[in-house]
Coordinates of C-alpha atoms in Angstrom, one line a residue:
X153 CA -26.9 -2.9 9.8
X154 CA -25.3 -3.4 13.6
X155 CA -27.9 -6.2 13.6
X156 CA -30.1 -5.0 16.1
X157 CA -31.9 -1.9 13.8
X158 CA -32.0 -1.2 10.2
X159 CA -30.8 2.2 11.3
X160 CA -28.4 3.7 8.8
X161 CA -25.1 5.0 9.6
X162 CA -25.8 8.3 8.4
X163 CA -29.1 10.5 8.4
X164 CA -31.6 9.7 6.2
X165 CA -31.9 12.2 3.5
X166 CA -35.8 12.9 5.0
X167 CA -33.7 14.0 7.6
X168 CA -32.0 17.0 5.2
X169 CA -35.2 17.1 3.5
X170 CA -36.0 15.2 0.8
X171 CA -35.0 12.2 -0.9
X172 CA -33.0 13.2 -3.7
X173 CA -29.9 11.8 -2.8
X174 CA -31.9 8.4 -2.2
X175 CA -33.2 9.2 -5.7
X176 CA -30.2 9.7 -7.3
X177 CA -28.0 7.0 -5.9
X178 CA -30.6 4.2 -7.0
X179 CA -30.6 0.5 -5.6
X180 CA -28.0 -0.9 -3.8
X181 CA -27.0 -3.3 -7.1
X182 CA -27.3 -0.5 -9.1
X183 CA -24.8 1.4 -6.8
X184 CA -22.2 -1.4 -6.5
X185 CA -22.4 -1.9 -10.4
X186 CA -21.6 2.3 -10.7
X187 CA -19.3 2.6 -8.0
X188 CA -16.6 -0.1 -9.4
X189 CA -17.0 1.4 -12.6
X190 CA -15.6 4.8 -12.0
X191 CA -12.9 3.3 -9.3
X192 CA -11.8 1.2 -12.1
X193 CA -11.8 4.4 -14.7
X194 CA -8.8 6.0 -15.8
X195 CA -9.4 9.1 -14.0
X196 CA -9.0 9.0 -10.8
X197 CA -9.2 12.4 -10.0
X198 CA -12.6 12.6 -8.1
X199 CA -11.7 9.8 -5.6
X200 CA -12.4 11.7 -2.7
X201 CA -16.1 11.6 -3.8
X202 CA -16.7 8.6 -4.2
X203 CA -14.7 7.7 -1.1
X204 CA -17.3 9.7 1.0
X205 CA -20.3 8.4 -1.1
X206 CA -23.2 6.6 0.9
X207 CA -22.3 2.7 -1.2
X208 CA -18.8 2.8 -0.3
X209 CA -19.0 4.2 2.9
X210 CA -22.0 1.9 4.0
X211 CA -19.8 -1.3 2.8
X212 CA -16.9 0.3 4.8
X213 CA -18.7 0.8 7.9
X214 CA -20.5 -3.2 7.9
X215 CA -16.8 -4.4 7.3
X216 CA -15.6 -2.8 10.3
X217 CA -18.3 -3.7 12.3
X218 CA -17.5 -7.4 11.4
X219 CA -14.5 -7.0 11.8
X220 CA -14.4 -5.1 15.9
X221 CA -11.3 -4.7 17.6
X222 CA -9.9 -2.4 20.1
X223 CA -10.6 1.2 20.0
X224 CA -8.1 3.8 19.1
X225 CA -6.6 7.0 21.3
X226 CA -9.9 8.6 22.0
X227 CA -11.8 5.4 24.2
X228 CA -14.6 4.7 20.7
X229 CA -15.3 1.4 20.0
X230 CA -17.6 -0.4 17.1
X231 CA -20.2 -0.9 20.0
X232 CA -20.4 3.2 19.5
X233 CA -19.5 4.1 16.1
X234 CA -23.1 4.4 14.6
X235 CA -23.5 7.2 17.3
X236 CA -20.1 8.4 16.7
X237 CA -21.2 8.7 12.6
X238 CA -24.9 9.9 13.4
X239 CA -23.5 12.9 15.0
X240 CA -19.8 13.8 13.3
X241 CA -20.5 12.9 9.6
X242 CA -21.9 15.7 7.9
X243 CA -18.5 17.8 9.5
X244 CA -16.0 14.9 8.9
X245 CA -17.7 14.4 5.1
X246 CA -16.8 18.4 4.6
X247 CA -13.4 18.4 6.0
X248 CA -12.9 15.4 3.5
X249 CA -14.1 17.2 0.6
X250 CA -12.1 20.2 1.4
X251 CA -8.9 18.5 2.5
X252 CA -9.2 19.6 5.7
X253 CA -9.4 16.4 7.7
X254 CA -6.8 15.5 10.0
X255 CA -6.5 11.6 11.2
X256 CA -5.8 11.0 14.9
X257 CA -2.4 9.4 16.3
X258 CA -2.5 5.6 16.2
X259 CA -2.2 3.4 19.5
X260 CA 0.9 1.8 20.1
X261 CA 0.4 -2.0 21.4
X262 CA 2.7 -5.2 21.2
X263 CA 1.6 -8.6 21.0
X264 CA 3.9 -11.3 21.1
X265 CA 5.3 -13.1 18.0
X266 CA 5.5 -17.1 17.4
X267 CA 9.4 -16.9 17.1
X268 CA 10.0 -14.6 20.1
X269 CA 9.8 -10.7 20.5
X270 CA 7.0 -8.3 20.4
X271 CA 4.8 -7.3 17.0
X272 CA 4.5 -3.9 17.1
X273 CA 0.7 -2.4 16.0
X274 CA -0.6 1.4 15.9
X275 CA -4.5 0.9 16.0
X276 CA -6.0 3.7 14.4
X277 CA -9.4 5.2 15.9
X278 CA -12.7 3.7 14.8
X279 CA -13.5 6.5 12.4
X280 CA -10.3 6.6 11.1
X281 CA -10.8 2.9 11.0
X282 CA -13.9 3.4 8.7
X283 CA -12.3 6.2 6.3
X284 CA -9.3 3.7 6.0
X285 CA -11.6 0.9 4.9
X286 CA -13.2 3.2 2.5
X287 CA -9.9 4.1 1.0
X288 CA -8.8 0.8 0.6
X289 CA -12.6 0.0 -1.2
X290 CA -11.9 2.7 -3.8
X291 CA -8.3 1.9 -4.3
X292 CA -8.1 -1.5 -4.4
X293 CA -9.9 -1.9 -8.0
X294 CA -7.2 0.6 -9.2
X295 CA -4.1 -1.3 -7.7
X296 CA -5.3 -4.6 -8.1
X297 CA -4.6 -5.2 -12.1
X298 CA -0.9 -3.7 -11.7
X299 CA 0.0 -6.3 -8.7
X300 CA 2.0 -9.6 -10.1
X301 CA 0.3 -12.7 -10.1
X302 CA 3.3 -13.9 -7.7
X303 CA 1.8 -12.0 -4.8
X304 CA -1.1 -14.1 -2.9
X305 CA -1.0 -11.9 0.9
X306 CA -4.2 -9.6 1.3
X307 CA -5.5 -10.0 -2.2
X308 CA -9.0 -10.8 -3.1
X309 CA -9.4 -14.4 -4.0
X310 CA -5.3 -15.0 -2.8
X311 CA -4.5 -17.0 -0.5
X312 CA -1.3 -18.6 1.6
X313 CA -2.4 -22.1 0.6
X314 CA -2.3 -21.2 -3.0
X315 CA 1.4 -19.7 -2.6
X316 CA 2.4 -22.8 -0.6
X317 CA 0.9 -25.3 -3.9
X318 CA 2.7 -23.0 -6.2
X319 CA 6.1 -23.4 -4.4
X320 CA 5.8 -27.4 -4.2
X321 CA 5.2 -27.0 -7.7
X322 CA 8.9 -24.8 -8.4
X323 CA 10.2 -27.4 -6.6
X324 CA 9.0 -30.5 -8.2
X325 CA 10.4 -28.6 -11.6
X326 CA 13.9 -28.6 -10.4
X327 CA 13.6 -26.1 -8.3
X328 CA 15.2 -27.6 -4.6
X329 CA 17.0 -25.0 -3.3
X330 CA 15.2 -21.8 -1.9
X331 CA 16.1 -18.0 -1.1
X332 CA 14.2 -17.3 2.0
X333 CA 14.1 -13.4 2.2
X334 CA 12.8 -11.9 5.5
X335 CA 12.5 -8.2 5.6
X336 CA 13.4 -6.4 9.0
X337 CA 10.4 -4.5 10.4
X338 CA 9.1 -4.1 7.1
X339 CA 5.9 -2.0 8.1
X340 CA 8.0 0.2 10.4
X341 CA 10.7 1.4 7.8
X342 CA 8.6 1.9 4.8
X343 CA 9.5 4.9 3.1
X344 CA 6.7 7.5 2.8
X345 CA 8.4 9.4 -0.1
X346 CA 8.8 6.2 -2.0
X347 CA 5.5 4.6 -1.4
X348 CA 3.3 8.3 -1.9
X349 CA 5.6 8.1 -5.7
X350 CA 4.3 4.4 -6.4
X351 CA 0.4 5.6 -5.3
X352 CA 0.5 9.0 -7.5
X353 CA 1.3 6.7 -10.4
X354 CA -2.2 6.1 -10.5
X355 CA -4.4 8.3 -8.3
X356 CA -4.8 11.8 -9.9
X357 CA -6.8 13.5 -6.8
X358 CA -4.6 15.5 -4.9
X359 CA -6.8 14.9 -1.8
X360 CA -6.5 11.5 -1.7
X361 CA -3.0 11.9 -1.8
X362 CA -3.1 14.0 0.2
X363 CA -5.2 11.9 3.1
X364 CA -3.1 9.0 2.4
X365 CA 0.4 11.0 3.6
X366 CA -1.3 12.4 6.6
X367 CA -2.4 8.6 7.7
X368 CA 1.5 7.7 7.0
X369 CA 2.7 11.0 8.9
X370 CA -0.4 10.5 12.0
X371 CA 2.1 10.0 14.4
X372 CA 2.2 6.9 17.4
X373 CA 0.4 7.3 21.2
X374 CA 2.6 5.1 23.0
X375 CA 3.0 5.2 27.0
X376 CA 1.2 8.5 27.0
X377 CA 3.6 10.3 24.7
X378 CA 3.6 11.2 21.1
X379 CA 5.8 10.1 18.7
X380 CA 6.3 11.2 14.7
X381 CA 6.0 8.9 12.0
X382 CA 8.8 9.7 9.9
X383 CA 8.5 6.3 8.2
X384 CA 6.4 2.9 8.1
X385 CA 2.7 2.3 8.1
X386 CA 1.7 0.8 11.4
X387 CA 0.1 -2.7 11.2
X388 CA -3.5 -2.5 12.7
X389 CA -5.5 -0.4 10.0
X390 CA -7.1 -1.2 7.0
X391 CA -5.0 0.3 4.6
X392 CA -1.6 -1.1 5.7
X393 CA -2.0 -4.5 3.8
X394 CA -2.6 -2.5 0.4
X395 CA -0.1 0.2 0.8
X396 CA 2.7 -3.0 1.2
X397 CA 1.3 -4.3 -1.9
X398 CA 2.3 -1.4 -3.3
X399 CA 5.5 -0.6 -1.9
X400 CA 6.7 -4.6 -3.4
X401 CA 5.2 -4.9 -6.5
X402 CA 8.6 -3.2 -7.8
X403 CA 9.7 -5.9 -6.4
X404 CA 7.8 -8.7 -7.9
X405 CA 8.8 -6.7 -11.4
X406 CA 12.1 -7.2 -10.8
X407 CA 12.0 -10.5 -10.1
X408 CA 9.6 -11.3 -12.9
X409 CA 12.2 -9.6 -15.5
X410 CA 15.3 -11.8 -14.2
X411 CA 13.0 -15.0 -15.0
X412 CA 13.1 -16.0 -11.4
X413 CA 10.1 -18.7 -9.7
X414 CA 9.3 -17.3 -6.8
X415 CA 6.1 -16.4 -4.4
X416 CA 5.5 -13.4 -2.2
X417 CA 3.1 -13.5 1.1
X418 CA 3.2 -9.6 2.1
X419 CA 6.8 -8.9 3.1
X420 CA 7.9 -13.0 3.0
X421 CA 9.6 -13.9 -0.5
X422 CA 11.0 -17.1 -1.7
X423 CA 13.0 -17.4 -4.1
X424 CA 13.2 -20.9 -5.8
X425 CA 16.6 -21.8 -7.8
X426 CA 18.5 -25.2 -9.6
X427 CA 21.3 -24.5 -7.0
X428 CA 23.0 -23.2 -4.0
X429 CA 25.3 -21.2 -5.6
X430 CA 22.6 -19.6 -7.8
X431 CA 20.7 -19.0 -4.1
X432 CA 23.7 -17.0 -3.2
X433 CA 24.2 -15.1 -6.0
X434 CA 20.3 -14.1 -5.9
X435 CA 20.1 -13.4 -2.4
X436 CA 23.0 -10.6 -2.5
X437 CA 21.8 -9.4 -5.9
X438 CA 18.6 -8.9 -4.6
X439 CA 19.5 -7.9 -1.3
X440 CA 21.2 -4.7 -3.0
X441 CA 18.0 -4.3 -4.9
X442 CA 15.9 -4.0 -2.1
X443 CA 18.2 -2.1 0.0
X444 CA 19.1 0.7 -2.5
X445 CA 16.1 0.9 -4.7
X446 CA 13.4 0.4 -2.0
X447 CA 15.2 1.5 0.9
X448 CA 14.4 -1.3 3.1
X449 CA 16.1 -3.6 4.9
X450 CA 16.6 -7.5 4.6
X451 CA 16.9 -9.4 8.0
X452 CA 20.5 -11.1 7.7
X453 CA 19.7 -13.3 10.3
X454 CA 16.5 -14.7 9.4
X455 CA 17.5 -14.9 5.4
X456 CA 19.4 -17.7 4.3
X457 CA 19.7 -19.9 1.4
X458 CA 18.7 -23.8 1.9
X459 CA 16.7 -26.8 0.6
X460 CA 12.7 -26.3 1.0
X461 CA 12.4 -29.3 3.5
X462 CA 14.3 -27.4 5.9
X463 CA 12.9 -24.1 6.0
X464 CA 9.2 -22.8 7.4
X465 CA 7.7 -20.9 4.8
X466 CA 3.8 -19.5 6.0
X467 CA 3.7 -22.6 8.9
X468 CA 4.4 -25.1 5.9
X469 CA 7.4 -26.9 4.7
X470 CA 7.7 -30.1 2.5
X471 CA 9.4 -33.4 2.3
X472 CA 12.3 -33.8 0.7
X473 CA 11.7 -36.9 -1.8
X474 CA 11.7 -37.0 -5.2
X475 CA 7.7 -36.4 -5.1
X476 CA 7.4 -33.3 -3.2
X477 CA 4.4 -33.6 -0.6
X478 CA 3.5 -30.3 1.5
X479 CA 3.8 -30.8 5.2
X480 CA 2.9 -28.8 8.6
X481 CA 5.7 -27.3 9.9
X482 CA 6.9 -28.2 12.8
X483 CA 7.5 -25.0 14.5
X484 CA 3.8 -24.4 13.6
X485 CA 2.1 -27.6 16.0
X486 CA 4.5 -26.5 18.9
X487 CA 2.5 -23.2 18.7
X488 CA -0.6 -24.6 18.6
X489 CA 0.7 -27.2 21.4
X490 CA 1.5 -24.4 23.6
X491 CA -1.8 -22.5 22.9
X492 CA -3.7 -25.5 23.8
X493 CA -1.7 -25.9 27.3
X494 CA -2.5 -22.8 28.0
X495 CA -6.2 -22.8 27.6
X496 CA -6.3 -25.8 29.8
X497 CA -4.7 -24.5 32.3
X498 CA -7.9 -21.9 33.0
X499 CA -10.6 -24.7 31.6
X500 CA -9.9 -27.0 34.9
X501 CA -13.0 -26.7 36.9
X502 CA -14.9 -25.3 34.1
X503 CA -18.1 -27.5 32.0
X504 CA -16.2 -29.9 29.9
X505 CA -18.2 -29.7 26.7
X506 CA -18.8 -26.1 27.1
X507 CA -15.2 -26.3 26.7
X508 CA -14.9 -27.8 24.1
X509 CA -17.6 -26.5 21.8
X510 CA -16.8 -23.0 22.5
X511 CA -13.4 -22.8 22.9
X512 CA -11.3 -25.4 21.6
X513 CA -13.1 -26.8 18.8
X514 CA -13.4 -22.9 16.8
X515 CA -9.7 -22.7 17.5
X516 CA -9.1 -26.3 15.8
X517 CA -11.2 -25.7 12.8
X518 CA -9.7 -22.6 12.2
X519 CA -5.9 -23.9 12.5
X520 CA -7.3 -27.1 10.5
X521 CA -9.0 -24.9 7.5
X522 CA -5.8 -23.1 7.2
X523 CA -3.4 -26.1 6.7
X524 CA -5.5 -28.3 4.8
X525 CA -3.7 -28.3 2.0
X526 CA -0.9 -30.4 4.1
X527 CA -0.7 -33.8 2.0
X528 CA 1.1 -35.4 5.1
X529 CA -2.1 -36.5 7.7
X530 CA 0.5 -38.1 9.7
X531 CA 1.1 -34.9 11.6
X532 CA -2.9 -34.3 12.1
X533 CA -3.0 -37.9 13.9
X534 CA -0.4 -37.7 16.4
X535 CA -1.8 -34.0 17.4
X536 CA -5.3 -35.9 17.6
X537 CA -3.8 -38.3 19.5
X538 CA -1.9 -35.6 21.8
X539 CA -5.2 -33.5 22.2
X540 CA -7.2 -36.4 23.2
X541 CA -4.2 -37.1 26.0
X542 CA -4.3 -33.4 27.6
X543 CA -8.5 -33.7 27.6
X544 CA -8.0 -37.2 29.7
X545 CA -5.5 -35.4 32.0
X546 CA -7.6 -32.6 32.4
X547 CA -11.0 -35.0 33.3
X548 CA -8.3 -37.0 35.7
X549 CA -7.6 -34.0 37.5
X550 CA -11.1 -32.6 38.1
X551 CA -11.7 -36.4 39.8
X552 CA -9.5 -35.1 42.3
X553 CA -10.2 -37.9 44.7
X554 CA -8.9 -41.6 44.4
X555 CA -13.2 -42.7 45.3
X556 CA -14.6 -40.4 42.5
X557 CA -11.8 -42.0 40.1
X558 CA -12.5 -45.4 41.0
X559 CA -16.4 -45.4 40.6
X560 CA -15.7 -43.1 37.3
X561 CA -13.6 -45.8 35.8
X562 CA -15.6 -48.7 36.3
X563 CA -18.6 -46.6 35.4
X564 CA -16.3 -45.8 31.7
X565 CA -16.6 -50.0 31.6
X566 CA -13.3 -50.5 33.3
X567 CA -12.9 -54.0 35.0
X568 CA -13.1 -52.9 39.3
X569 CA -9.8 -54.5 40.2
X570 CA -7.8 -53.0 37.3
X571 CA -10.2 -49.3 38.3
X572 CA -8.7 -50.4 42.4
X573 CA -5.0 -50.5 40.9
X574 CA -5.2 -47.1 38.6
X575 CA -7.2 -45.0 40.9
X576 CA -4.6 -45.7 44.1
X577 CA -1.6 -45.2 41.5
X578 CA 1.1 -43.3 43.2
X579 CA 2.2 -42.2 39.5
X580 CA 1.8 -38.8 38.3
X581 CA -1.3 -37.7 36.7
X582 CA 0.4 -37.0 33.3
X583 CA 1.4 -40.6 33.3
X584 CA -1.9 -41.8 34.7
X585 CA -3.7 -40.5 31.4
X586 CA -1.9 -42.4 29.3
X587 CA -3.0 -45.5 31.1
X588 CA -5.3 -48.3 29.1
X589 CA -7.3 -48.7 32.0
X590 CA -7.9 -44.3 31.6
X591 CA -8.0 -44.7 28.0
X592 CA -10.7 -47.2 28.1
X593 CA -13.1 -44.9 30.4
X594 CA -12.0 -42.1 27.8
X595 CA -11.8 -43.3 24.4
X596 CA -11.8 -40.3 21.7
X597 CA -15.3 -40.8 21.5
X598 CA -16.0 -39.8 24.8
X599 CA -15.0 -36.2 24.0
X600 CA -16.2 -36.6 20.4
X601 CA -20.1 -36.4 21.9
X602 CA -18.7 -32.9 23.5
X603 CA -18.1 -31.6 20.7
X604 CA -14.1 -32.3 19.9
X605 CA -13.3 -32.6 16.0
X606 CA -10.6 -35.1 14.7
X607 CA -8.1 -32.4 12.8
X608 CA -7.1 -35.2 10.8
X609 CA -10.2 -36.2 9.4
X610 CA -11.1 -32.2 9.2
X611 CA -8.1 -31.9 6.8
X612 CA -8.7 -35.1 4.5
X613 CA -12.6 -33.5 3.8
X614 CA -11.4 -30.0 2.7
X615 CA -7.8 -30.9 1.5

């Protein structure tokens, strides 16, 4: 299971003599096929068993090892949490039962956000890391069937790209203006009254309830001091992405029962409407909504009415002809422009193609899988065309000498006079790699055999 052993994550029942509980759990398809039919029963008020149970724990604790990251208050990491289970399970699995277990305080860190600012996190501690998952496992097939089909953030089989193809199709309807509604701090001012209300409409078992509220009320570790949690669910554990789900799919009723087109990405909603003045009308109305009935708050700032071509909407936007076509926004290749700088700065000196093939190329597949639905390719070109520039200038630089550049360009097939006049250029090297003569002793294919993918080529396969 932590791919080195086929260790288990508890002890085997030998262990607690006799194999009983092997016995009577059965195979592992047989388990699966048992476990999602009580959690999708109507009662729910055994949850907490079948939260500790060895299927849905032993799925819990493989998806947090794939998944790593940073330990929590107490130092543990994934590298350590077989040990950590091996030694503390049997008392955690008690405490559980008996409603005695307490979580730890979550770990305060920021990271910085695209648009400026910091993103605040609270990263629970592995083990609470692994009970979270397992909550969200027996939970989610009980949540799942009430959510609206308008919600496509941290869903199985939803995704951004599907919300993005939905809105282009509001729009080609008629649809051309959009209510963009950004709610302010959303995971920090969820209300824990409200939200535990919305869970106990379905969950019966007054320990999971129970659990749940103590995860919400853990408190934060932040700069060595302790802080309550008097509201929110801090981003960084498993559960958050299901308990927000919950706390706006009041929200997506609404909506629904005024008739409106509109899709939902976690706490991003738009809105899509005939006219501006119907934007307006929609954005207060439901401004007051959220505000009174939810007890959130909307971001004034960053919510606005406007046409669809002119806002960002999950990275994407779209064009504003009659056809609607989806297109990367442009706030969304400056990012990945500045990401790229910035690994180039520390790759100078380094192996090129090692570069490349373990660095930059995961990073562009990954930001190419997640806009392929764009249906404008122009975009893709011109950043091919930019990243093949920055990879000349950084090859200029390591030839740091006007000899090595010389005998390099006429080496790339360069004629020697015109290799004499680019080598000895007084012109910057930014300029420089932007030359024919450099251009011809690096065509794209020269970084292609490292390993460098053409995004735009990428994106017409999978699109």
């Amino acid at each position: 299971m932590n791919g080195q052993s086929q260790k288990r994550w508890v002890k085997p029942p030998e262990a607690k003599g006799g194999n009983a509980e092997r016995n009577s759990v059965g195979s592992s398809k047989a388990r699966s096929t048992e476990h999602r039919k009580r959690t999708t029963g109507s009662s729910t008020t055994e949850l907490m068993e079948w939260l500790v149970a060895r299927p849905n724990m032993e799925m819990a604790y493989k998806r947090v090892m794939a998944n790593k990251g940073a330990a929590g208050i107490d130092g543990v990491g994934t590298d350590q949490l077989h040990e950590y289970v091996w030694q503390h399970w049997e008392r955690i699995k008690r405490e559980l039962l008996e409603g005695r277990y307490t979580p730890s305080p979550v770990k305060r860190v920021e990271i910085p956000k695209p648009n400026g600012g910091k993103r605040k996190l609270g990263i629970p501690t592995v083990i609470d890391r692994l009970i979270q998952q397992g909550l969200h496992q027996i939970l989610t097939p009980i949540f799942e069937p009430t959510f609206s089909k308008h919600s496509y953030g941290f869903r199985p089989g939803k995704r951004a790209q599907q919300a993005i193809t939905r809105a282009r199709e509001y729009i080609e309807e008629g649809k051309r203006w959009v209510v963009d509604m950004d709610l302010e701090k959303f995971f920090d001012r969820v209300n824990h009254d409200i939200l535990m209300e919305r869970i106990r409409r379905r969950v019966k078992d007054e320990r999971i309830l129970k659990l749940i509220r103590k995860y919400l009320q853990a408190g934060i570790l932040e700069k060595g001091m302790l802080k309550a949690s008097v509201e929110g669910t801090p981003q960084g554990g498993p559960l958050s992405p299901l308990l927000s789900n919950i706390m706006l799919t009041d929200l997506d009723r609404e909506l629904e029962r005024r008739g409106h087109r509109f899709c939902r990405y976690a706490d991003d909603c738009n809105i899509y409407v005939q006219s501006e003045k119907a934007g307006q009308r929609v954005l207060k109305s439901i401004t007051r909504f959220i505000e009174q009935k939810l007890k959130l708050k909307v971001n004034q700032e960053k919510s606005a009415v406007g046409r669809p071509w002119q806002r960002k909407f999950l990275g994407y936007s779209f064009t504003s002809r009659l056809k609607t076509t989806i297109r990367i926004h442009e706030d969304s290749t400056c990012r990945l422009k500045r990401k790229i700088k910035s690994l180039l700065k520390i790759a100078r000196g380094r192996d090129l193609e090692g570069f490349i093939r373990k660095t930059l190329k995961p990073i562009l597949r990954g930001w190419t899988e997640y806009f392929k639905c764009t249906q404008s390719y122009s975009v893709l070109k011109k950043l091919d065309a930019w990243m093949t520039r920055r990879l000349r200038l950084l090859v200029w630089r390591s030839w740091s000498r006007a000899k090595v550049r010389l005998r390099k360009l006429v080496m790339g097939g360069v004629d020697p006079q015109d290799a004499f006049k680019t080598a000895y250029a007084s012109t910057g090297p930014y300029r420089v790699s932007n030359f024919w003569t450099v251009r011809e002793a690096l065509p794209w294919q020269y970084f292609h055999e490292r390993g460098l993918i053409s995004m735009q080529a990428l994106a017409r396969k999978r699109g």
